[in-house]
XYZ file of C-alpha atoms in Angstrom:
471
model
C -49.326 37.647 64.078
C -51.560 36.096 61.255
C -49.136 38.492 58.358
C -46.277 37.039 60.488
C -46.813 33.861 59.705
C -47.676 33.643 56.305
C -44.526 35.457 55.566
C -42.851 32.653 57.695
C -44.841 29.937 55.549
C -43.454 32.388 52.223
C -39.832 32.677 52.935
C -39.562 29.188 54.839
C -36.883 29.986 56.929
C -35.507 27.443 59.809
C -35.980 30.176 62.320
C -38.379 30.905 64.965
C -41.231 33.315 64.830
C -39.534 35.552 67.147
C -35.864 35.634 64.799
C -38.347 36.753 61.891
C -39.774 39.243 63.873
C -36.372 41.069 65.015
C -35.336 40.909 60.974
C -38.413 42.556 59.924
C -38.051 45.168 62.819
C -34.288 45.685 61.481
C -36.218 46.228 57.696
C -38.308 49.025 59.664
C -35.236 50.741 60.683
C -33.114 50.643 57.492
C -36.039 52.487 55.432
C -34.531 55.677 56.515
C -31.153 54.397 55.046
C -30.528 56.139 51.894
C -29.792 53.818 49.063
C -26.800 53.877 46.997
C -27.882 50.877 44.954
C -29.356 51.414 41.783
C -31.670 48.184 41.418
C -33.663 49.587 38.177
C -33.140 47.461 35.270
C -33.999 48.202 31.669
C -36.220 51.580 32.144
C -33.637 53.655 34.292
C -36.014 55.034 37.529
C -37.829 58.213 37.058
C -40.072 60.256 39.210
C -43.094 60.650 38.231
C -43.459 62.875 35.727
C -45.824 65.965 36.757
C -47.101 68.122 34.348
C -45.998 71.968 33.368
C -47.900 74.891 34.875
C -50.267 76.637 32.679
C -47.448 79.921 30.961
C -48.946 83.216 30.917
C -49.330 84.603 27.278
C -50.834 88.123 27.724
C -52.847 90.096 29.242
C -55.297 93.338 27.821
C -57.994 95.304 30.048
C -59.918 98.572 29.369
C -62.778 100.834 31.194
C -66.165 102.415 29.653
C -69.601 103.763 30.335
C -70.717 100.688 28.212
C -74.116 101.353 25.971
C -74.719 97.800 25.591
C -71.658 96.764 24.093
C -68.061 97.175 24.888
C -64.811 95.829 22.759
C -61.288 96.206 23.005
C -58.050 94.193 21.013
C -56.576 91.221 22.508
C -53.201 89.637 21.254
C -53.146 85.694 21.386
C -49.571 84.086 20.844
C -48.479 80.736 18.944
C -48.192 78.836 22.586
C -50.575 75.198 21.904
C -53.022 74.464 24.206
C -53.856 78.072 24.618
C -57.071 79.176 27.382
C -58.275 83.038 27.008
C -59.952 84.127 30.577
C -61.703 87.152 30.571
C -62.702 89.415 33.761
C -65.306 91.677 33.885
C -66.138 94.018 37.464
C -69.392 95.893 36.444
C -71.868 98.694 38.394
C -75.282 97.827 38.380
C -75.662 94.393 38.087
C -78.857 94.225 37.445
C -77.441 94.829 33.558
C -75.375 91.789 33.473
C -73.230 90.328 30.669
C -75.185 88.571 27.912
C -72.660 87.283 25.854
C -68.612 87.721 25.185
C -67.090 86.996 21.944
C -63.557 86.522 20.984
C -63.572 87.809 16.960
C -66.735 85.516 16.156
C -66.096 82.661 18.587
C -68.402 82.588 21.976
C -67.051 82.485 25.242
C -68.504 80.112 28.180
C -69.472 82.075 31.665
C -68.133 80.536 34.676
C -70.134 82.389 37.085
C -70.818 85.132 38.794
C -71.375 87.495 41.702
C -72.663 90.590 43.250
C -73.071 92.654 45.785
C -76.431 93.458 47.950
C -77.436 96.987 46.326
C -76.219 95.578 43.062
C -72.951 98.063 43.149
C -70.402 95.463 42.839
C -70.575 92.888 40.275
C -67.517 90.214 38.925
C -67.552 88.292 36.496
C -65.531 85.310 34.814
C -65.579 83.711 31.331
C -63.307 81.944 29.278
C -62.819 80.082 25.448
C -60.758 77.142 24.948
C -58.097 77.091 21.749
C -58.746 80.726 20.752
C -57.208 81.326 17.345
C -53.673 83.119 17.412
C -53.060 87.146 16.705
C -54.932 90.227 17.186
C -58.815 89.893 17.653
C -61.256 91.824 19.471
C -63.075 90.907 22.519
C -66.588 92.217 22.128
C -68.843 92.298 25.519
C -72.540 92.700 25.245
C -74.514 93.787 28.383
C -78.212 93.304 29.066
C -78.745 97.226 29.188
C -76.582 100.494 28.973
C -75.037 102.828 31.115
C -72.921 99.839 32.224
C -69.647 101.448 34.429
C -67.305 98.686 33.849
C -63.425 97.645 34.303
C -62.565 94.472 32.092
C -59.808 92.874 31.257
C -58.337 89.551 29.698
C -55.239 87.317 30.124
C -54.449 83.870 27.656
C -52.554 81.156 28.326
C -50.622 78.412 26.774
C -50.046 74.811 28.334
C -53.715 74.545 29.438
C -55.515 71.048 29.474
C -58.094 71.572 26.324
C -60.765 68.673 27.422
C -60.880 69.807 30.828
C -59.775 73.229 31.207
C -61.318 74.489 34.630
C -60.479 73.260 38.447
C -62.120 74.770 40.975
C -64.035 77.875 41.327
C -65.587 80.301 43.439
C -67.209 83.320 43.524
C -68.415 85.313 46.653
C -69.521 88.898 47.572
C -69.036 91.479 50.833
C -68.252 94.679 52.703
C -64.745 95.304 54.236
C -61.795 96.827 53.322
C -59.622 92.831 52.421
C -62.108 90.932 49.754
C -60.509 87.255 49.579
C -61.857 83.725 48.568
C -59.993 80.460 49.053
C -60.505 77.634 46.601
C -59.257 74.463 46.047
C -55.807 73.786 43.362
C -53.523 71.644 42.816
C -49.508 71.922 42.611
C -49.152 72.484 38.408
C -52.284 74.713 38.149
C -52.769 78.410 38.083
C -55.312 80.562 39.723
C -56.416 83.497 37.820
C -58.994 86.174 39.279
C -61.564 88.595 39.400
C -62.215 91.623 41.791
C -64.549 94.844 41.847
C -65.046 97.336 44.252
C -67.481 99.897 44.487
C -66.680 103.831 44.626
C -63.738 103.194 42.724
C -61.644 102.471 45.848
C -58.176 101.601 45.011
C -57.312 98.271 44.906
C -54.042 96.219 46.071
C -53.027 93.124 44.745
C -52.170 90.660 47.916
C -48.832 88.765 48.583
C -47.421 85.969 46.263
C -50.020 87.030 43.191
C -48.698 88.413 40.032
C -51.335 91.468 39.066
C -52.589 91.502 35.422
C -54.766 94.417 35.675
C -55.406 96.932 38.023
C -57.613 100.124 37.037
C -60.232 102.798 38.535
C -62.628 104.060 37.153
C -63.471 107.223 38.243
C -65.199 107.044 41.808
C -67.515 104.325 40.474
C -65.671 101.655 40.259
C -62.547 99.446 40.393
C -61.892 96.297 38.840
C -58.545 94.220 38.654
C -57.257 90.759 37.921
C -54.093 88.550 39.220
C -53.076 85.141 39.294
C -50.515 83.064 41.297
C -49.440 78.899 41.405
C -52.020 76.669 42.879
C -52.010 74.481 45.918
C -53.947 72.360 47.710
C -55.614 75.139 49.232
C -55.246 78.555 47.728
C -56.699 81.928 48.749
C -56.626 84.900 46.770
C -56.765 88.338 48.492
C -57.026 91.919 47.657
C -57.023 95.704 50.058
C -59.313 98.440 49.654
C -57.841 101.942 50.438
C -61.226 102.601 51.959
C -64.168 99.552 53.022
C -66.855 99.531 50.727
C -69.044 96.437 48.856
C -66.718 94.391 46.835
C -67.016 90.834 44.898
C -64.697 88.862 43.791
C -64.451 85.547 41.701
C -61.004 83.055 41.107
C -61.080 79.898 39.003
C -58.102 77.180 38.536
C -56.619 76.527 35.243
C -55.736 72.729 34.783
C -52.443 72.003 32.949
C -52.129 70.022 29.613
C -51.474 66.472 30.569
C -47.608 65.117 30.143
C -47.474 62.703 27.168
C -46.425 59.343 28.767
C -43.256 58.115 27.624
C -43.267 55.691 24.445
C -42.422 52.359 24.740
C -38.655 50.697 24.832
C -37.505 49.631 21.914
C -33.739 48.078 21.204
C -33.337 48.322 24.854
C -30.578 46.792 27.049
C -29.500 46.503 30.899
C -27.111 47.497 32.591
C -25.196 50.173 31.362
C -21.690 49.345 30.455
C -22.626 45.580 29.016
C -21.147 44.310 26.449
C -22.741 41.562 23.485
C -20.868 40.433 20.786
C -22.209 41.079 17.232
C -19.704 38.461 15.396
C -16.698 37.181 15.670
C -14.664 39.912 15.674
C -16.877 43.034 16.662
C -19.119 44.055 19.910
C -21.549 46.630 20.783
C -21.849 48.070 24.075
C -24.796 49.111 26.404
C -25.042 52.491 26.089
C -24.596 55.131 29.169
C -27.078 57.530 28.454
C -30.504 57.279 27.328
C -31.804 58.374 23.760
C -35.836 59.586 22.714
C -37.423 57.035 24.546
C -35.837 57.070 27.707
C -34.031 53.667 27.707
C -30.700 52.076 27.494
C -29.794 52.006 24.173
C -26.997 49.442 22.303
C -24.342 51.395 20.368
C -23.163 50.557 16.853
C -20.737 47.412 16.601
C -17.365 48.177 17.478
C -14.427 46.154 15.811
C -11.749 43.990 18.470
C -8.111 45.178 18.716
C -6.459 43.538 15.775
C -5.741 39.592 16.298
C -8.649 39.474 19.512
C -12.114 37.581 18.872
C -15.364 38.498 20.482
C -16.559 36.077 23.041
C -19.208 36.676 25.714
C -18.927 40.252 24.949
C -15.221 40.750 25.670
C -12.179 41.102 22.949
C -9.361 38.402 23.837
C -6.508 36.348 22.175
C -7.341 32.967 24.412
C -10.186 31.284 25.559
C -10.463 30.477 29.504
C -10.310 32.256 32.358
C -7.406 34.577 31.429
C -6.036 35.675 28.188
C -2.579 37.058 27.589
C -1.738 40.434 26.905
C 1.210 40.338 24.791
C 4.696 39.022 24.244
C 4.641 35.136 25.339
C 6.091 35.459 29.338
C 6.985 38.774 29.550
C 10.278 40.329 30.953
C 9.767 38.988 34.649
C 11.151 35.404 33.870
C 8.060 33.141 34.689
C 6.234 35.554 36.999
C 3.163 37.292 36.692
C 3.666 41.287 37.128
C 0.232 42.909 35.887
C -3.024 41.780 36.470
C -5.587 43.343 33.922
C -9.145 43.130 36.119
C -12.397 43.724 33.982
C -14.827 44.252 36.817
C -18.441 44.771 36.514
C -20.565 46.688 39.230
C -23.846 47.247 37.160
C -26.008 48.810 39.604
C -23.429 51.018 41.911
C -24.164 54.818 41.846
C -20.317 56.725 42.674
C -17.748 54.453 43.783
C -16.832 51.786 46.570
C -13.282 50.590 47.720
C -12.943 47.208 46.694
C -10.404 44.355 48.023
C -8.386 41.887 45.769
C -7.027 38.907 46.946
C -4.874 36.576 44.699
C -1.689 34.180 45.916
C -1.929 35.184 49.384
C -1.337 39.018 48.335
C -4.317 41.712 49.237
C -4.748 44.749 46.836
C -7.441 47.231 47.494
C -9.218 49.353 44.048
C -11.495 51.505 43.573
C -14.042 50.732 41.518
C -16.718 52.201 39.619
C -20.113 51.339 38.100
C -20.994 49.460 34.735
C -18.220 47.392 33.162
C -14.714 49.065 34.009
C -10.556 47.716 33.518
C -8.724 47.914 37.052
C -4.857 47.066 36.738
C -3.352 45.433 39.969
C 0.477 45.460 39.872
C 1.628 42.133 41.168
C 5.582 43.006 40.306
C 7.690 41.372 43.088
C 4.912 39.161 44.804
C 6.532 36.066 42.473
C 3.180 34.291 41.567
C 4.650 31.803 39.229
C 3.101 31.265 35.655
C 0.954 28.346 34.582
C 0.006 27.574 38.279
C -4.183 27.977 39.090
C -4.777 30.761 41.528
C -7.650 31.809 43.705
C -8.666 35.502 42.591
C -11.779 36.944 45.483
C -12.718 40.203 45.345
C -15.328 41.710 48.111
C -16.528 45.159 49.025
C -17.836 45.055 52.527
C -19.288 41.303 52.192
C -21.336 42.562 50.217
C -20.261 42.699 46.699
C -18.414 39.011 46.120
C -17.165 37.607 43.149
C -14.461 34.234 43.328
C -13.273 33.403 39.908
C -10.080 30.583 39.149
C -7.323 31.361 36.176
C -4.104 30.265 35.519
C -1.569 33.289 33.778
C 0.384 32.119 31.591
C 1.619 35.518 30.675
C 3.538 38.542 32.848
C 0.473 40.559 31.777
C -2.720 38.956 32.016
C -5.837 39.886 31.162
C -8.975 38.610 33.494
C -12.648 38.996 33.183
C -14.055 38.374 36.853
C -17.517 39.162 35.603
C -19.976 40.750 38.039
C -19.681 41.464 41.667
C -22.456 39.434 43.198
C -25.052 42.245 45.226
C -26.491 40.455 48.341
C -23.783 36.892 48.136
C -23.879 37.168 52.205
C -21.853 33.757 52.382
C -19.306 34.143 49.474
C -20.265 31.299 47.038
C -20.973 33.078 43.761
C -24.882 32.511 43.879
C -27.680 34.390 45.508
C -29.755 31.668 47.464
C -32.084 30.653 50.363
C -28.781 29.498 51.449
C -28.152 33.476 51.975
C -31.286 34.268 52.877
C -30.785 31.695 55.898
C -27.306 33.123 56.368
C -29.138 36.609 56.935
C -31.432 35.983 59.816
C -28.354 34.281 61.742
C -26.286 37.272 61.225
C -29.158 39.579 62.622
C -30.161 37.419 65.053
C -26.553 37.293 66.728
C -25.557 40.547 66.424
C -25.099 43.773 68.261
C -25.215 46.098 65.951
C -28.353 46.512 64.877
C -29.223 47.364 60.899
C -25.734 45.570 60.149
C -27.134 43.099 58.384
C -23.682 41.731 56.722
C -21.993 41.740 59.798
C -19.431 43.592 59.036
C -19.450 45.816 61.600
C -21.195 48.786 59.889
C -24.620 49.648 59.111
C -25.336 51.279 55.898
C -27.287 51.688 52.634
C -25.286 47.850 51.990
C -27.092 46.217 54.133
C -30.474 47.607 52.916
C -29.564 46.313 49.448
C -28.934 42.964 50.648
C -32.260 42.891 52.582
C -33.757 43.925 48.984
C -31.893 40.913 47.220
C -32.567 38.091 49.266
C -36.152 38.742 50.869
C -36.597 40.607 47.279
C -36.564 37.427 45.491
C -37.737 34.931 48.181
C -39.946 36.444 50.106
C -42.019 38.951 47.897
């Protein structure tokens, strides 16, 4: 009740408690309106931006009795940001991995794991920004006789400051050896497994197998990865049980460079500024390097027009003439040229015009768009002031006063007015006040317009008024 009435106290409404209750309650239920209102203004609305997966570059893997050292060739492409992971599932752990080098460059050990009797051992290490091309990976144990399956995979895409997510690295007998680790959505999970006996291995569901190789009956060793998650588990089979370990790490991906600032940016699309006299440039549609609206180059008026307020014309005032003094319709005006401006409508609404007692309905578009109402043999008399409304669902209202003094005149109304509940050009409390009467009397709930439907209009008028007033 306390929230309740300091928005009361905000907005300042001359309603009671209870009428501002039932129009927040209708602001509860219009949230799962969908909006058809585009209310961004100079930066056009993006999602967040997430960042690319880690890409998979290559992969290598070989087998040996190792006598203290064991090397193989690796390829590592162009790709920037590039991560190279190597595996290694070993026999008697007890003669562990002392060092792994990539040409001359150390790699950085993870961690590790083995089995009980020592018959199962994984291992995972890895080197940020290795150097591009063919190099060996060269593996030094702690002793020889070393049965062991390695292999390696690189990657491009991979954040270079802080490389690794999660890891973990655990050890046991059965016939399924799995760990479950925490990722993200945009990282990659890349793994390790070894199983003693040389018991074939198979890669689980929804992982993409790098390596997969036995070794005689001593031992197996393969690799996978698959797309992180919040929680992700890597699994293998055994063909038989036996001891097995098994270690999985997340790869991070390269942050998204934010976008750079706006620069020569306008609102809304479609708007038009004059540059001079006689020439205009126009909002543009689309959106260049930066992400923003952009102006085009200056465009030059039809020949004899001047440039005022952004629009081309041979007359100053509310209408300008489009040709030919009064036209072949002896004093009456047959063509009304309609600029119209919607600058926030996404697809189209059906809009109606009234002028001289006659009701026209068009369809109109977003931005800044010509509509042509034919007004041949309604006998609105020349040089006489008219009236010219048009609304869209009492929602979009514009009221503009011209006099024609041509057959074919040309009329900027200007914008349609988002959220003008009572019709008088302006968005104010006075609206606002309008609002809560409308909800407050009605039947139908959400229709906050009253005009008999509820829809993504009446969310936008909500937006408007309580938008500006009660924020």
């Amino acid at each position: 009740m306390r929230i309740l009435l300091k928005i009361r106290r905000i907005i300042n409404p001359p309603y009671s408690s209870r009428d501002l209750l039932i129009v927040l309650g209708v602001l509860v239920i219009l949230v799962s309106i969908p909006l058809t209102v585009n209310l961004s203004f100079q930066r056009p609305s993006f999602a967040p931006r997430a960042s690319s997966a880690p890409t998979f570059d290559s992969v290598s893997s070989t087998t040996g009795a190792s006598n203290y050292i064991l090397s193989w060739p690796h390829t590592v492409g162009t790709g920037a940001e590039r991560l190279l992971v190597v595996g290694v599932s070993s026999r008697l752990a007890n003669r562990v991995v002392s060092s792994i080098k990539y040409t001359s460059l150390p790699l950085t050990k993870i961690s590790s794991t083995s089995g009980d009797d020592f018959d199962a051992h994984a291992e995972l290490w890895y080197l940020v920004n290795p150097p591009s091309g063919t190099h060996n990976i060269i593996i030094q144990f702690s002793g020889s006789s070393v049965f062991a399956v390695v292999g390696a995979t690189s990657w491009s895409g991979v954040n270079q400051a802080a490389p690794l997510g999660d890891f973990k690295f655990i050890n046991g007998g059965s016939d399924t050896p799995s760990v479950n680790l925490a990722s993200a959505l945009g990282e990659v999970v890349v793994d390790v497994v070894t199983s003693d006996h040389g018991r074939a291995l198979t890669v689980g569901a929804g992982q993409t197998q790098q390596w997969n190789i036995s070794f005689g009956s001593t031992i197996s060793g393969g690799g996978s990865s698959k797309p992180g998650g919040p929680s992700t588990t890597i699994f293998w089979s055994l063909a038989t049980a036996d001891e097995w370990a098994i270690g999985a790490v997340s790869l991070k991906p390269a942050p998204t460079p934010p976008l750079p600032p706006c620069s020569n940016e306008c609102s809304p699309s479609g708007a038009r500024q004059c540059t001079d006299g006689t020439h205009y440039k126009t909002c543009g549609s689309g959106y260049d390097s930066d992400s923003c609206f952009e102006w085009s180059l200056a465009t030059s008026c039809p020949y004899g027009k001047t440039c005022s307020g952004g629009v081309c014309s041979t007359s100053g005032g509310g209408g300008t003439s489009g040709g030919g003094g009064l036209g072949g319709s002896g004093g009456t005006l047959d063509s009304l040229q309609l600029e119209i401006s919607v600058p926030y409508l996404v697809g189209s609404l059906k809009a109606k015009v009234e002028v001289g007692g006659v009701s026209k309905e068009v369809e109109v578009t977003g931005g800044n768009r010509s509509y042509t109402l034919d007004l041949k043999g309604v006998n609105l008399s020349l040089n006489k002031e008219y009236n010219l409304v048009v609304t869209s669902g009492r929602t979009l209202v514009r009221k503009v006063t011209f006099t024609p003094t041509s057959s074919s005149t040309n009329l900027k109304v200007g914008d349609l007015i988002l959220g003008d509940v009572n019709q008088d050009n302006t968005n104010s409390e006075k609206d606002a006040s309008f609002l809560i009467s409308s909800v407050t009397n009605q039947t139908n709930v959400g229709d906050l317009n009253a005009d008999g439907i509820a829809n993504s209009f009446d969310w936008a008028v909500l937006l408007t008024n309580f938008g500006k007033t009660g924020d």
